Amino acid sequence: MTSLTNIQSIPYFIPELILVVFAVGAILLDLVNRGRNTERVAYLALVGVAATLIAVIAVGSSEKSLFLGMIRLDSFAVFFKIIILVATAVTVIFSIKSEELDPRMKGEYYALLIAVTFGMFLMVSSKNLLMIFISLETVSLTSYILAGFLTHNPRSSEAAFKYITYGAVASGTMLFGFSLLFGLTGTGDVVQISHRLTEMFSAGEAYPLVVLVIITFILAGIGYKMASVPFHMWSPDVYEGAPIPITAFLSVASKAAGFALFIRLFYSTFQASNIVGSVDWSLMLSIVSALTMTLGNLAALPQQNVKRLLAYSSIAHGGYLLMGATLLTPEGIQAILFYFITYLFMNLGAFFVVVLIANELGSETIDGYRNLWSRAPFVAVSMAIFLFSLTGIPPLAGFFGKWWLFMAVIKQELYWLAVVGLLNSVVSLYYYARIVKAMFLESSDETDAISFSWGNLALLVVFVVPTIIIGFWNTVYEVSRASLGRIVG
Amino acid sequence: MTLQHYLVISAILFTLGVFAVLTRRNAISILMGIELILNSCNLNFAAFSRFMTPAEDINGQIIAIFGIVLAAAEAAVFLAIILAIYREFGTIQPDQTDTLKG
């Protein structure tokens, strides 16, 4: 394993550099335009994302450690970078369409969005405690600002306030865990930490209690990014109060980055069998996972606000994903990667419908979706497809995502977890179906048709088609298998 | 002063920070609690770097410096958000800013 020096690393760091250039460029363009024509800034951001995507693919994964072992460029990182870029591009497009954002402020909004993408790039590839903390804070600080971006909306300010209070405490707790881990092993590099810990445990010199405390503290920080119980409390409020495009972004990209960081850190640091043998964090996680999906689903049942409902549903999906992470097997990680591909399309699709309805009807409640079937048939059918896919009904993408997750769980003979997951999927059908019922079966006073622009409908197709076909597309599964690579190294 | 002294002080700081965040009814005091938490981590890093690693290895102290910078950035964003909260609600008490619930 070679780690390159700073100069040698730069060619492999081009995607991130492109993001930085475009983030600065977006600010400058906004300054030159003096807050008018912010659509131009949006197009600049889209060009930036496209250029970064090309660079990510061109640079590829070289299985190298960059910047003296600070970050690692492997296929696992590349996979998550592409997921994050797609989510960013979609968020920029949502933001152009969204009417809740102040048009004069949108310029710096896009710059921040690119900055948060940059932070996530570092998050999915960092392999040093310092780098992990810096990248996590870059993402968090920018997300706080974006969540509170509707400055004249009390709900948005409140969301930002709750977000930063929970977030700062969680990341502080994580840093405290990092400091203890650093003291225990004398290094910040996760691979060396793993070696030292393994030595300590096999020599019988380690204190399992200390390692347990460290793992719990670190889980506080990362669990908050993944919105897992008991660190989920911020997420419904933030998802409801933040601008809808940001909610969509947080529920996909932020969650993906959190999972990538979690998998890389825990699977490289604490995976050795003698560590798991004396500190069973995998059991701890499977309990957290069961609690997360149960709480997410039960709390979603009575919700009337669709954004809030999708927030709880996203907590529940975090619980399903965590199932895969508890297994310590390649199958589990592979299932997580595949699930993220499906989740990307179905969740962003559902949020896009929420954006469209909020623009046209100004409503975020389920009542606003009544009789949508006769007013805008295509949108209603698409929404139904996304919701059924989120439930996991065959033959939609969500079913296959869950299928692989449950198969991985059953293969490890964690039957109780699989049963909890299945029961939860049944519960989730109830609240997703409530929206479908409102759209198709309930009548409302408003019956005139709503017309959407062709661009919006075409974009909707971009989400609907993958949601239907991904499960039958073997290549997608191959991609998630190939992206596994060697996380540890 | 041995390593234990530093660790005890930082543990006390951390606990005080968490206590302040949980009990205070004012956003500024919550920010102070968060700063205490972050500083306890910095103290930990510096102490471990001094006592646990060779003298030429200053990684822990570097992490502490980054910790200070990030704490400053976080304070800046937090204060900006408190300002926005004050403009919208006329108060900075978290228990009175509760339009989102359920």
Short mmCIF file of C-alpha atoms in Angstrom, two decimals, chain B:
data_model
loop_
_atom_site.label_atom_id
_atom_site.label_comp_id
_atom_site.label_asym_id
_atom_site.label_seq_id
_atom_site.Cartn_x
_atom_site.Cartn_y
_atom_site.Cartn_z
CA MET B 1 0.98 17.05 36.05
CA THR B 2 0.47 13.59 34.64
CA LEU B 3 -1.74 12.43 31.79
CA GLN B 4 -4.44 11.51 34.29
CA HIS B 5 -4.83 15.13 35.40
CA TYR B 6 -5.45 16.28 31.88
CA LEU B 7 -7.87 13.46 31.18
CA VAL B 8 -9.88 14.15 34.32
CA ILE B 9 -10.09 17.85 33.48
CA SER B 10 -11.19 17.14 29.93
CA ALA B 11 -13.77 14.61 31.14
CA ILE B 12 -15.14 17.24 33.52
CA LEU B 13 -15.24 19.82 30.73
CA PHE B 14 -17.05 17.40 28.46
CA THR B 15 -19.64 16.55 31.10
CA LEU B 16 -20.20 20.22 31.90
CA GLY B 17 -20.67 20.90 28.21
CA VAL B 18 -23.26 18.18 27.79
CA PHE B 19 -24.97 19.32 31.00
CA ALA B 20 -25.13 22.91 29.72
CA VAL B 21 -26.60 21.82 26.39
CA LEU B 22 -29.24 19.70 28.09
CA THR B 23 -30.34 22.10 30.82
CA ARG B 24 -29.83 25.66 29.57
CA ARG B 25 -32.84 27.62 28.35
CA ASN B 26 -30.88 30.05 26.21
CA ALA B 27 -29.32 29.46 22.81
CA ILE B 28 -26.12 31.32 23.71
CA SER B 29 -25.59 29.11 26.76
CA ILE B 30 -26.11 26.07 24.55
CA LEU B 31 -23.41 27.39 22.23
CA MET B 32 -21.12 27.77 25.26
CA GLY B 33 -21.80 24.16 26.20
CA ILE B 34 -20.90 23.04 22.68
CA GLU B 35 -17.66 25.01 22.87
CA LEU B 36 -16.84 23.27 26.16
CA ILE B 37 -17.36 19.87 24.51
CA LEU B 38 -15.11 20.75 21.57
CA ASN B 39 -12.41 22.19 23.82
CA SER B 40 -12.38 19.10 26.01
CA CYS B 41 -11.59 17.12 22.85
CA ASN B 42 -8.76 19.52 21.95
CA LEU B 43 -7.30 19.19 25.42
CA ASN B 44 -7.47 15.42 25.11
CA PHE B 45 -5.66 15.44 21.78
CA ALA B 46 -2.92 17.75 23.02
CA ALA B 47 -2.41 15.76 26.21
CA PHE B 48 -2.29 12.43 24.43
CA SER B 49 0.12 13.85 21.89
CA ARG B 50 2.41 15.05 24.67
CA PHE B 51 2.34 11.94 26.84
CA MET B 52 1.56 9.00 24.57
CA THR B 53 3.47 9.59 21.33
CA PRO B 54 7.18 10.32 20.65
CA ALA B 55 8.20 13.96 20.99
CA GLU B 56 8.68 14.48 17.25
CA ASP B 57 5.18 13.15 16.49
CA ILE B 58 2.89 16.17 16.69
CA ASN B 59 -0.17 14.71 14.98
CA GLY B 60 -2.34 15.11 18.05
CA GLN B 61 -1.46 18.78 18.43
CA ILE B 62 -2.25 19.38 14.78
CA ILE B 63 -5.66 17.77 15.26
CA ALA B 64 -6.22 20.07 18.24
CA ILE B 65 -5.44 23.13 16.10
CA PHE B 66 -7.91 21.99 13.46
CA GLY B 67 -10.40 21.42 16.25
CA ILE B 68 -10.05 25.05 17.34
CA VAL B 69 -10.57 26.30 13.78
CA LEU B 70 -13.68 24.18 13.30
CA ALA B 71 -15.07 25.28 16.66
CA ALA B 72 -14.71 28.88 15.51
CA ALA B 73 -16.46 28.14 12.21
CA GLU B 74 -19.25 26.38 14.04
CA ALA B 75 -19.67 29.30 16.45
CA ALA B 76 -19.95 31.68 13.48
CA VAL B 77 -22.69 29.63 11.83
CA PHE B 78 -24.46 29.05 15.13
CA LEU B 79 -24.54 32.78 15.93
CA ALA B 80 -25.87 33.56 12.45
CA ILE B 81 -28.66 31.04 12.94
CA ILE B 82 -29.42 32.44 16.41
CA LEU B 83 -29.73 35.86 14.77
CA ALA B 84 -32.20 34.49 12.23
CA ILE B 85 -34.15 32.80 15.04
CA TYR B 86 -34.29 36.07 16.98
CA ARG B 87 -35.59 37.95 13.95
CA GLU B 88 -38.37 35.43 13.33
CA PHE B 89 -39.42 34.57 16.87
CA GLY B 90 -38.24 37.54 18.97
CA THR B 91 -36.66 35.13 21.45
CA ILE B 92 -33.70 32.77 21.55
CA GLN B 93 -35.18 30.26 23.96
CA PRO B 94 -35.35 26.87 22.27
CA ASP B 95 -38.53 25.85 24.11
CA GLN B 96 -40.39 28.79 22.56
CA THR B 97 -39.31 28.07 19.01
CA ASP B 98 -41.50 25.02 18.50
CA THR B 99 -43.57 25.38 15.36
CA LEU B 100 -42.30 22.00 14.08
CA LYS B 101 -43.42 18.97 16.02
CA GLY B 102 -45.23 15.68 15.81
#
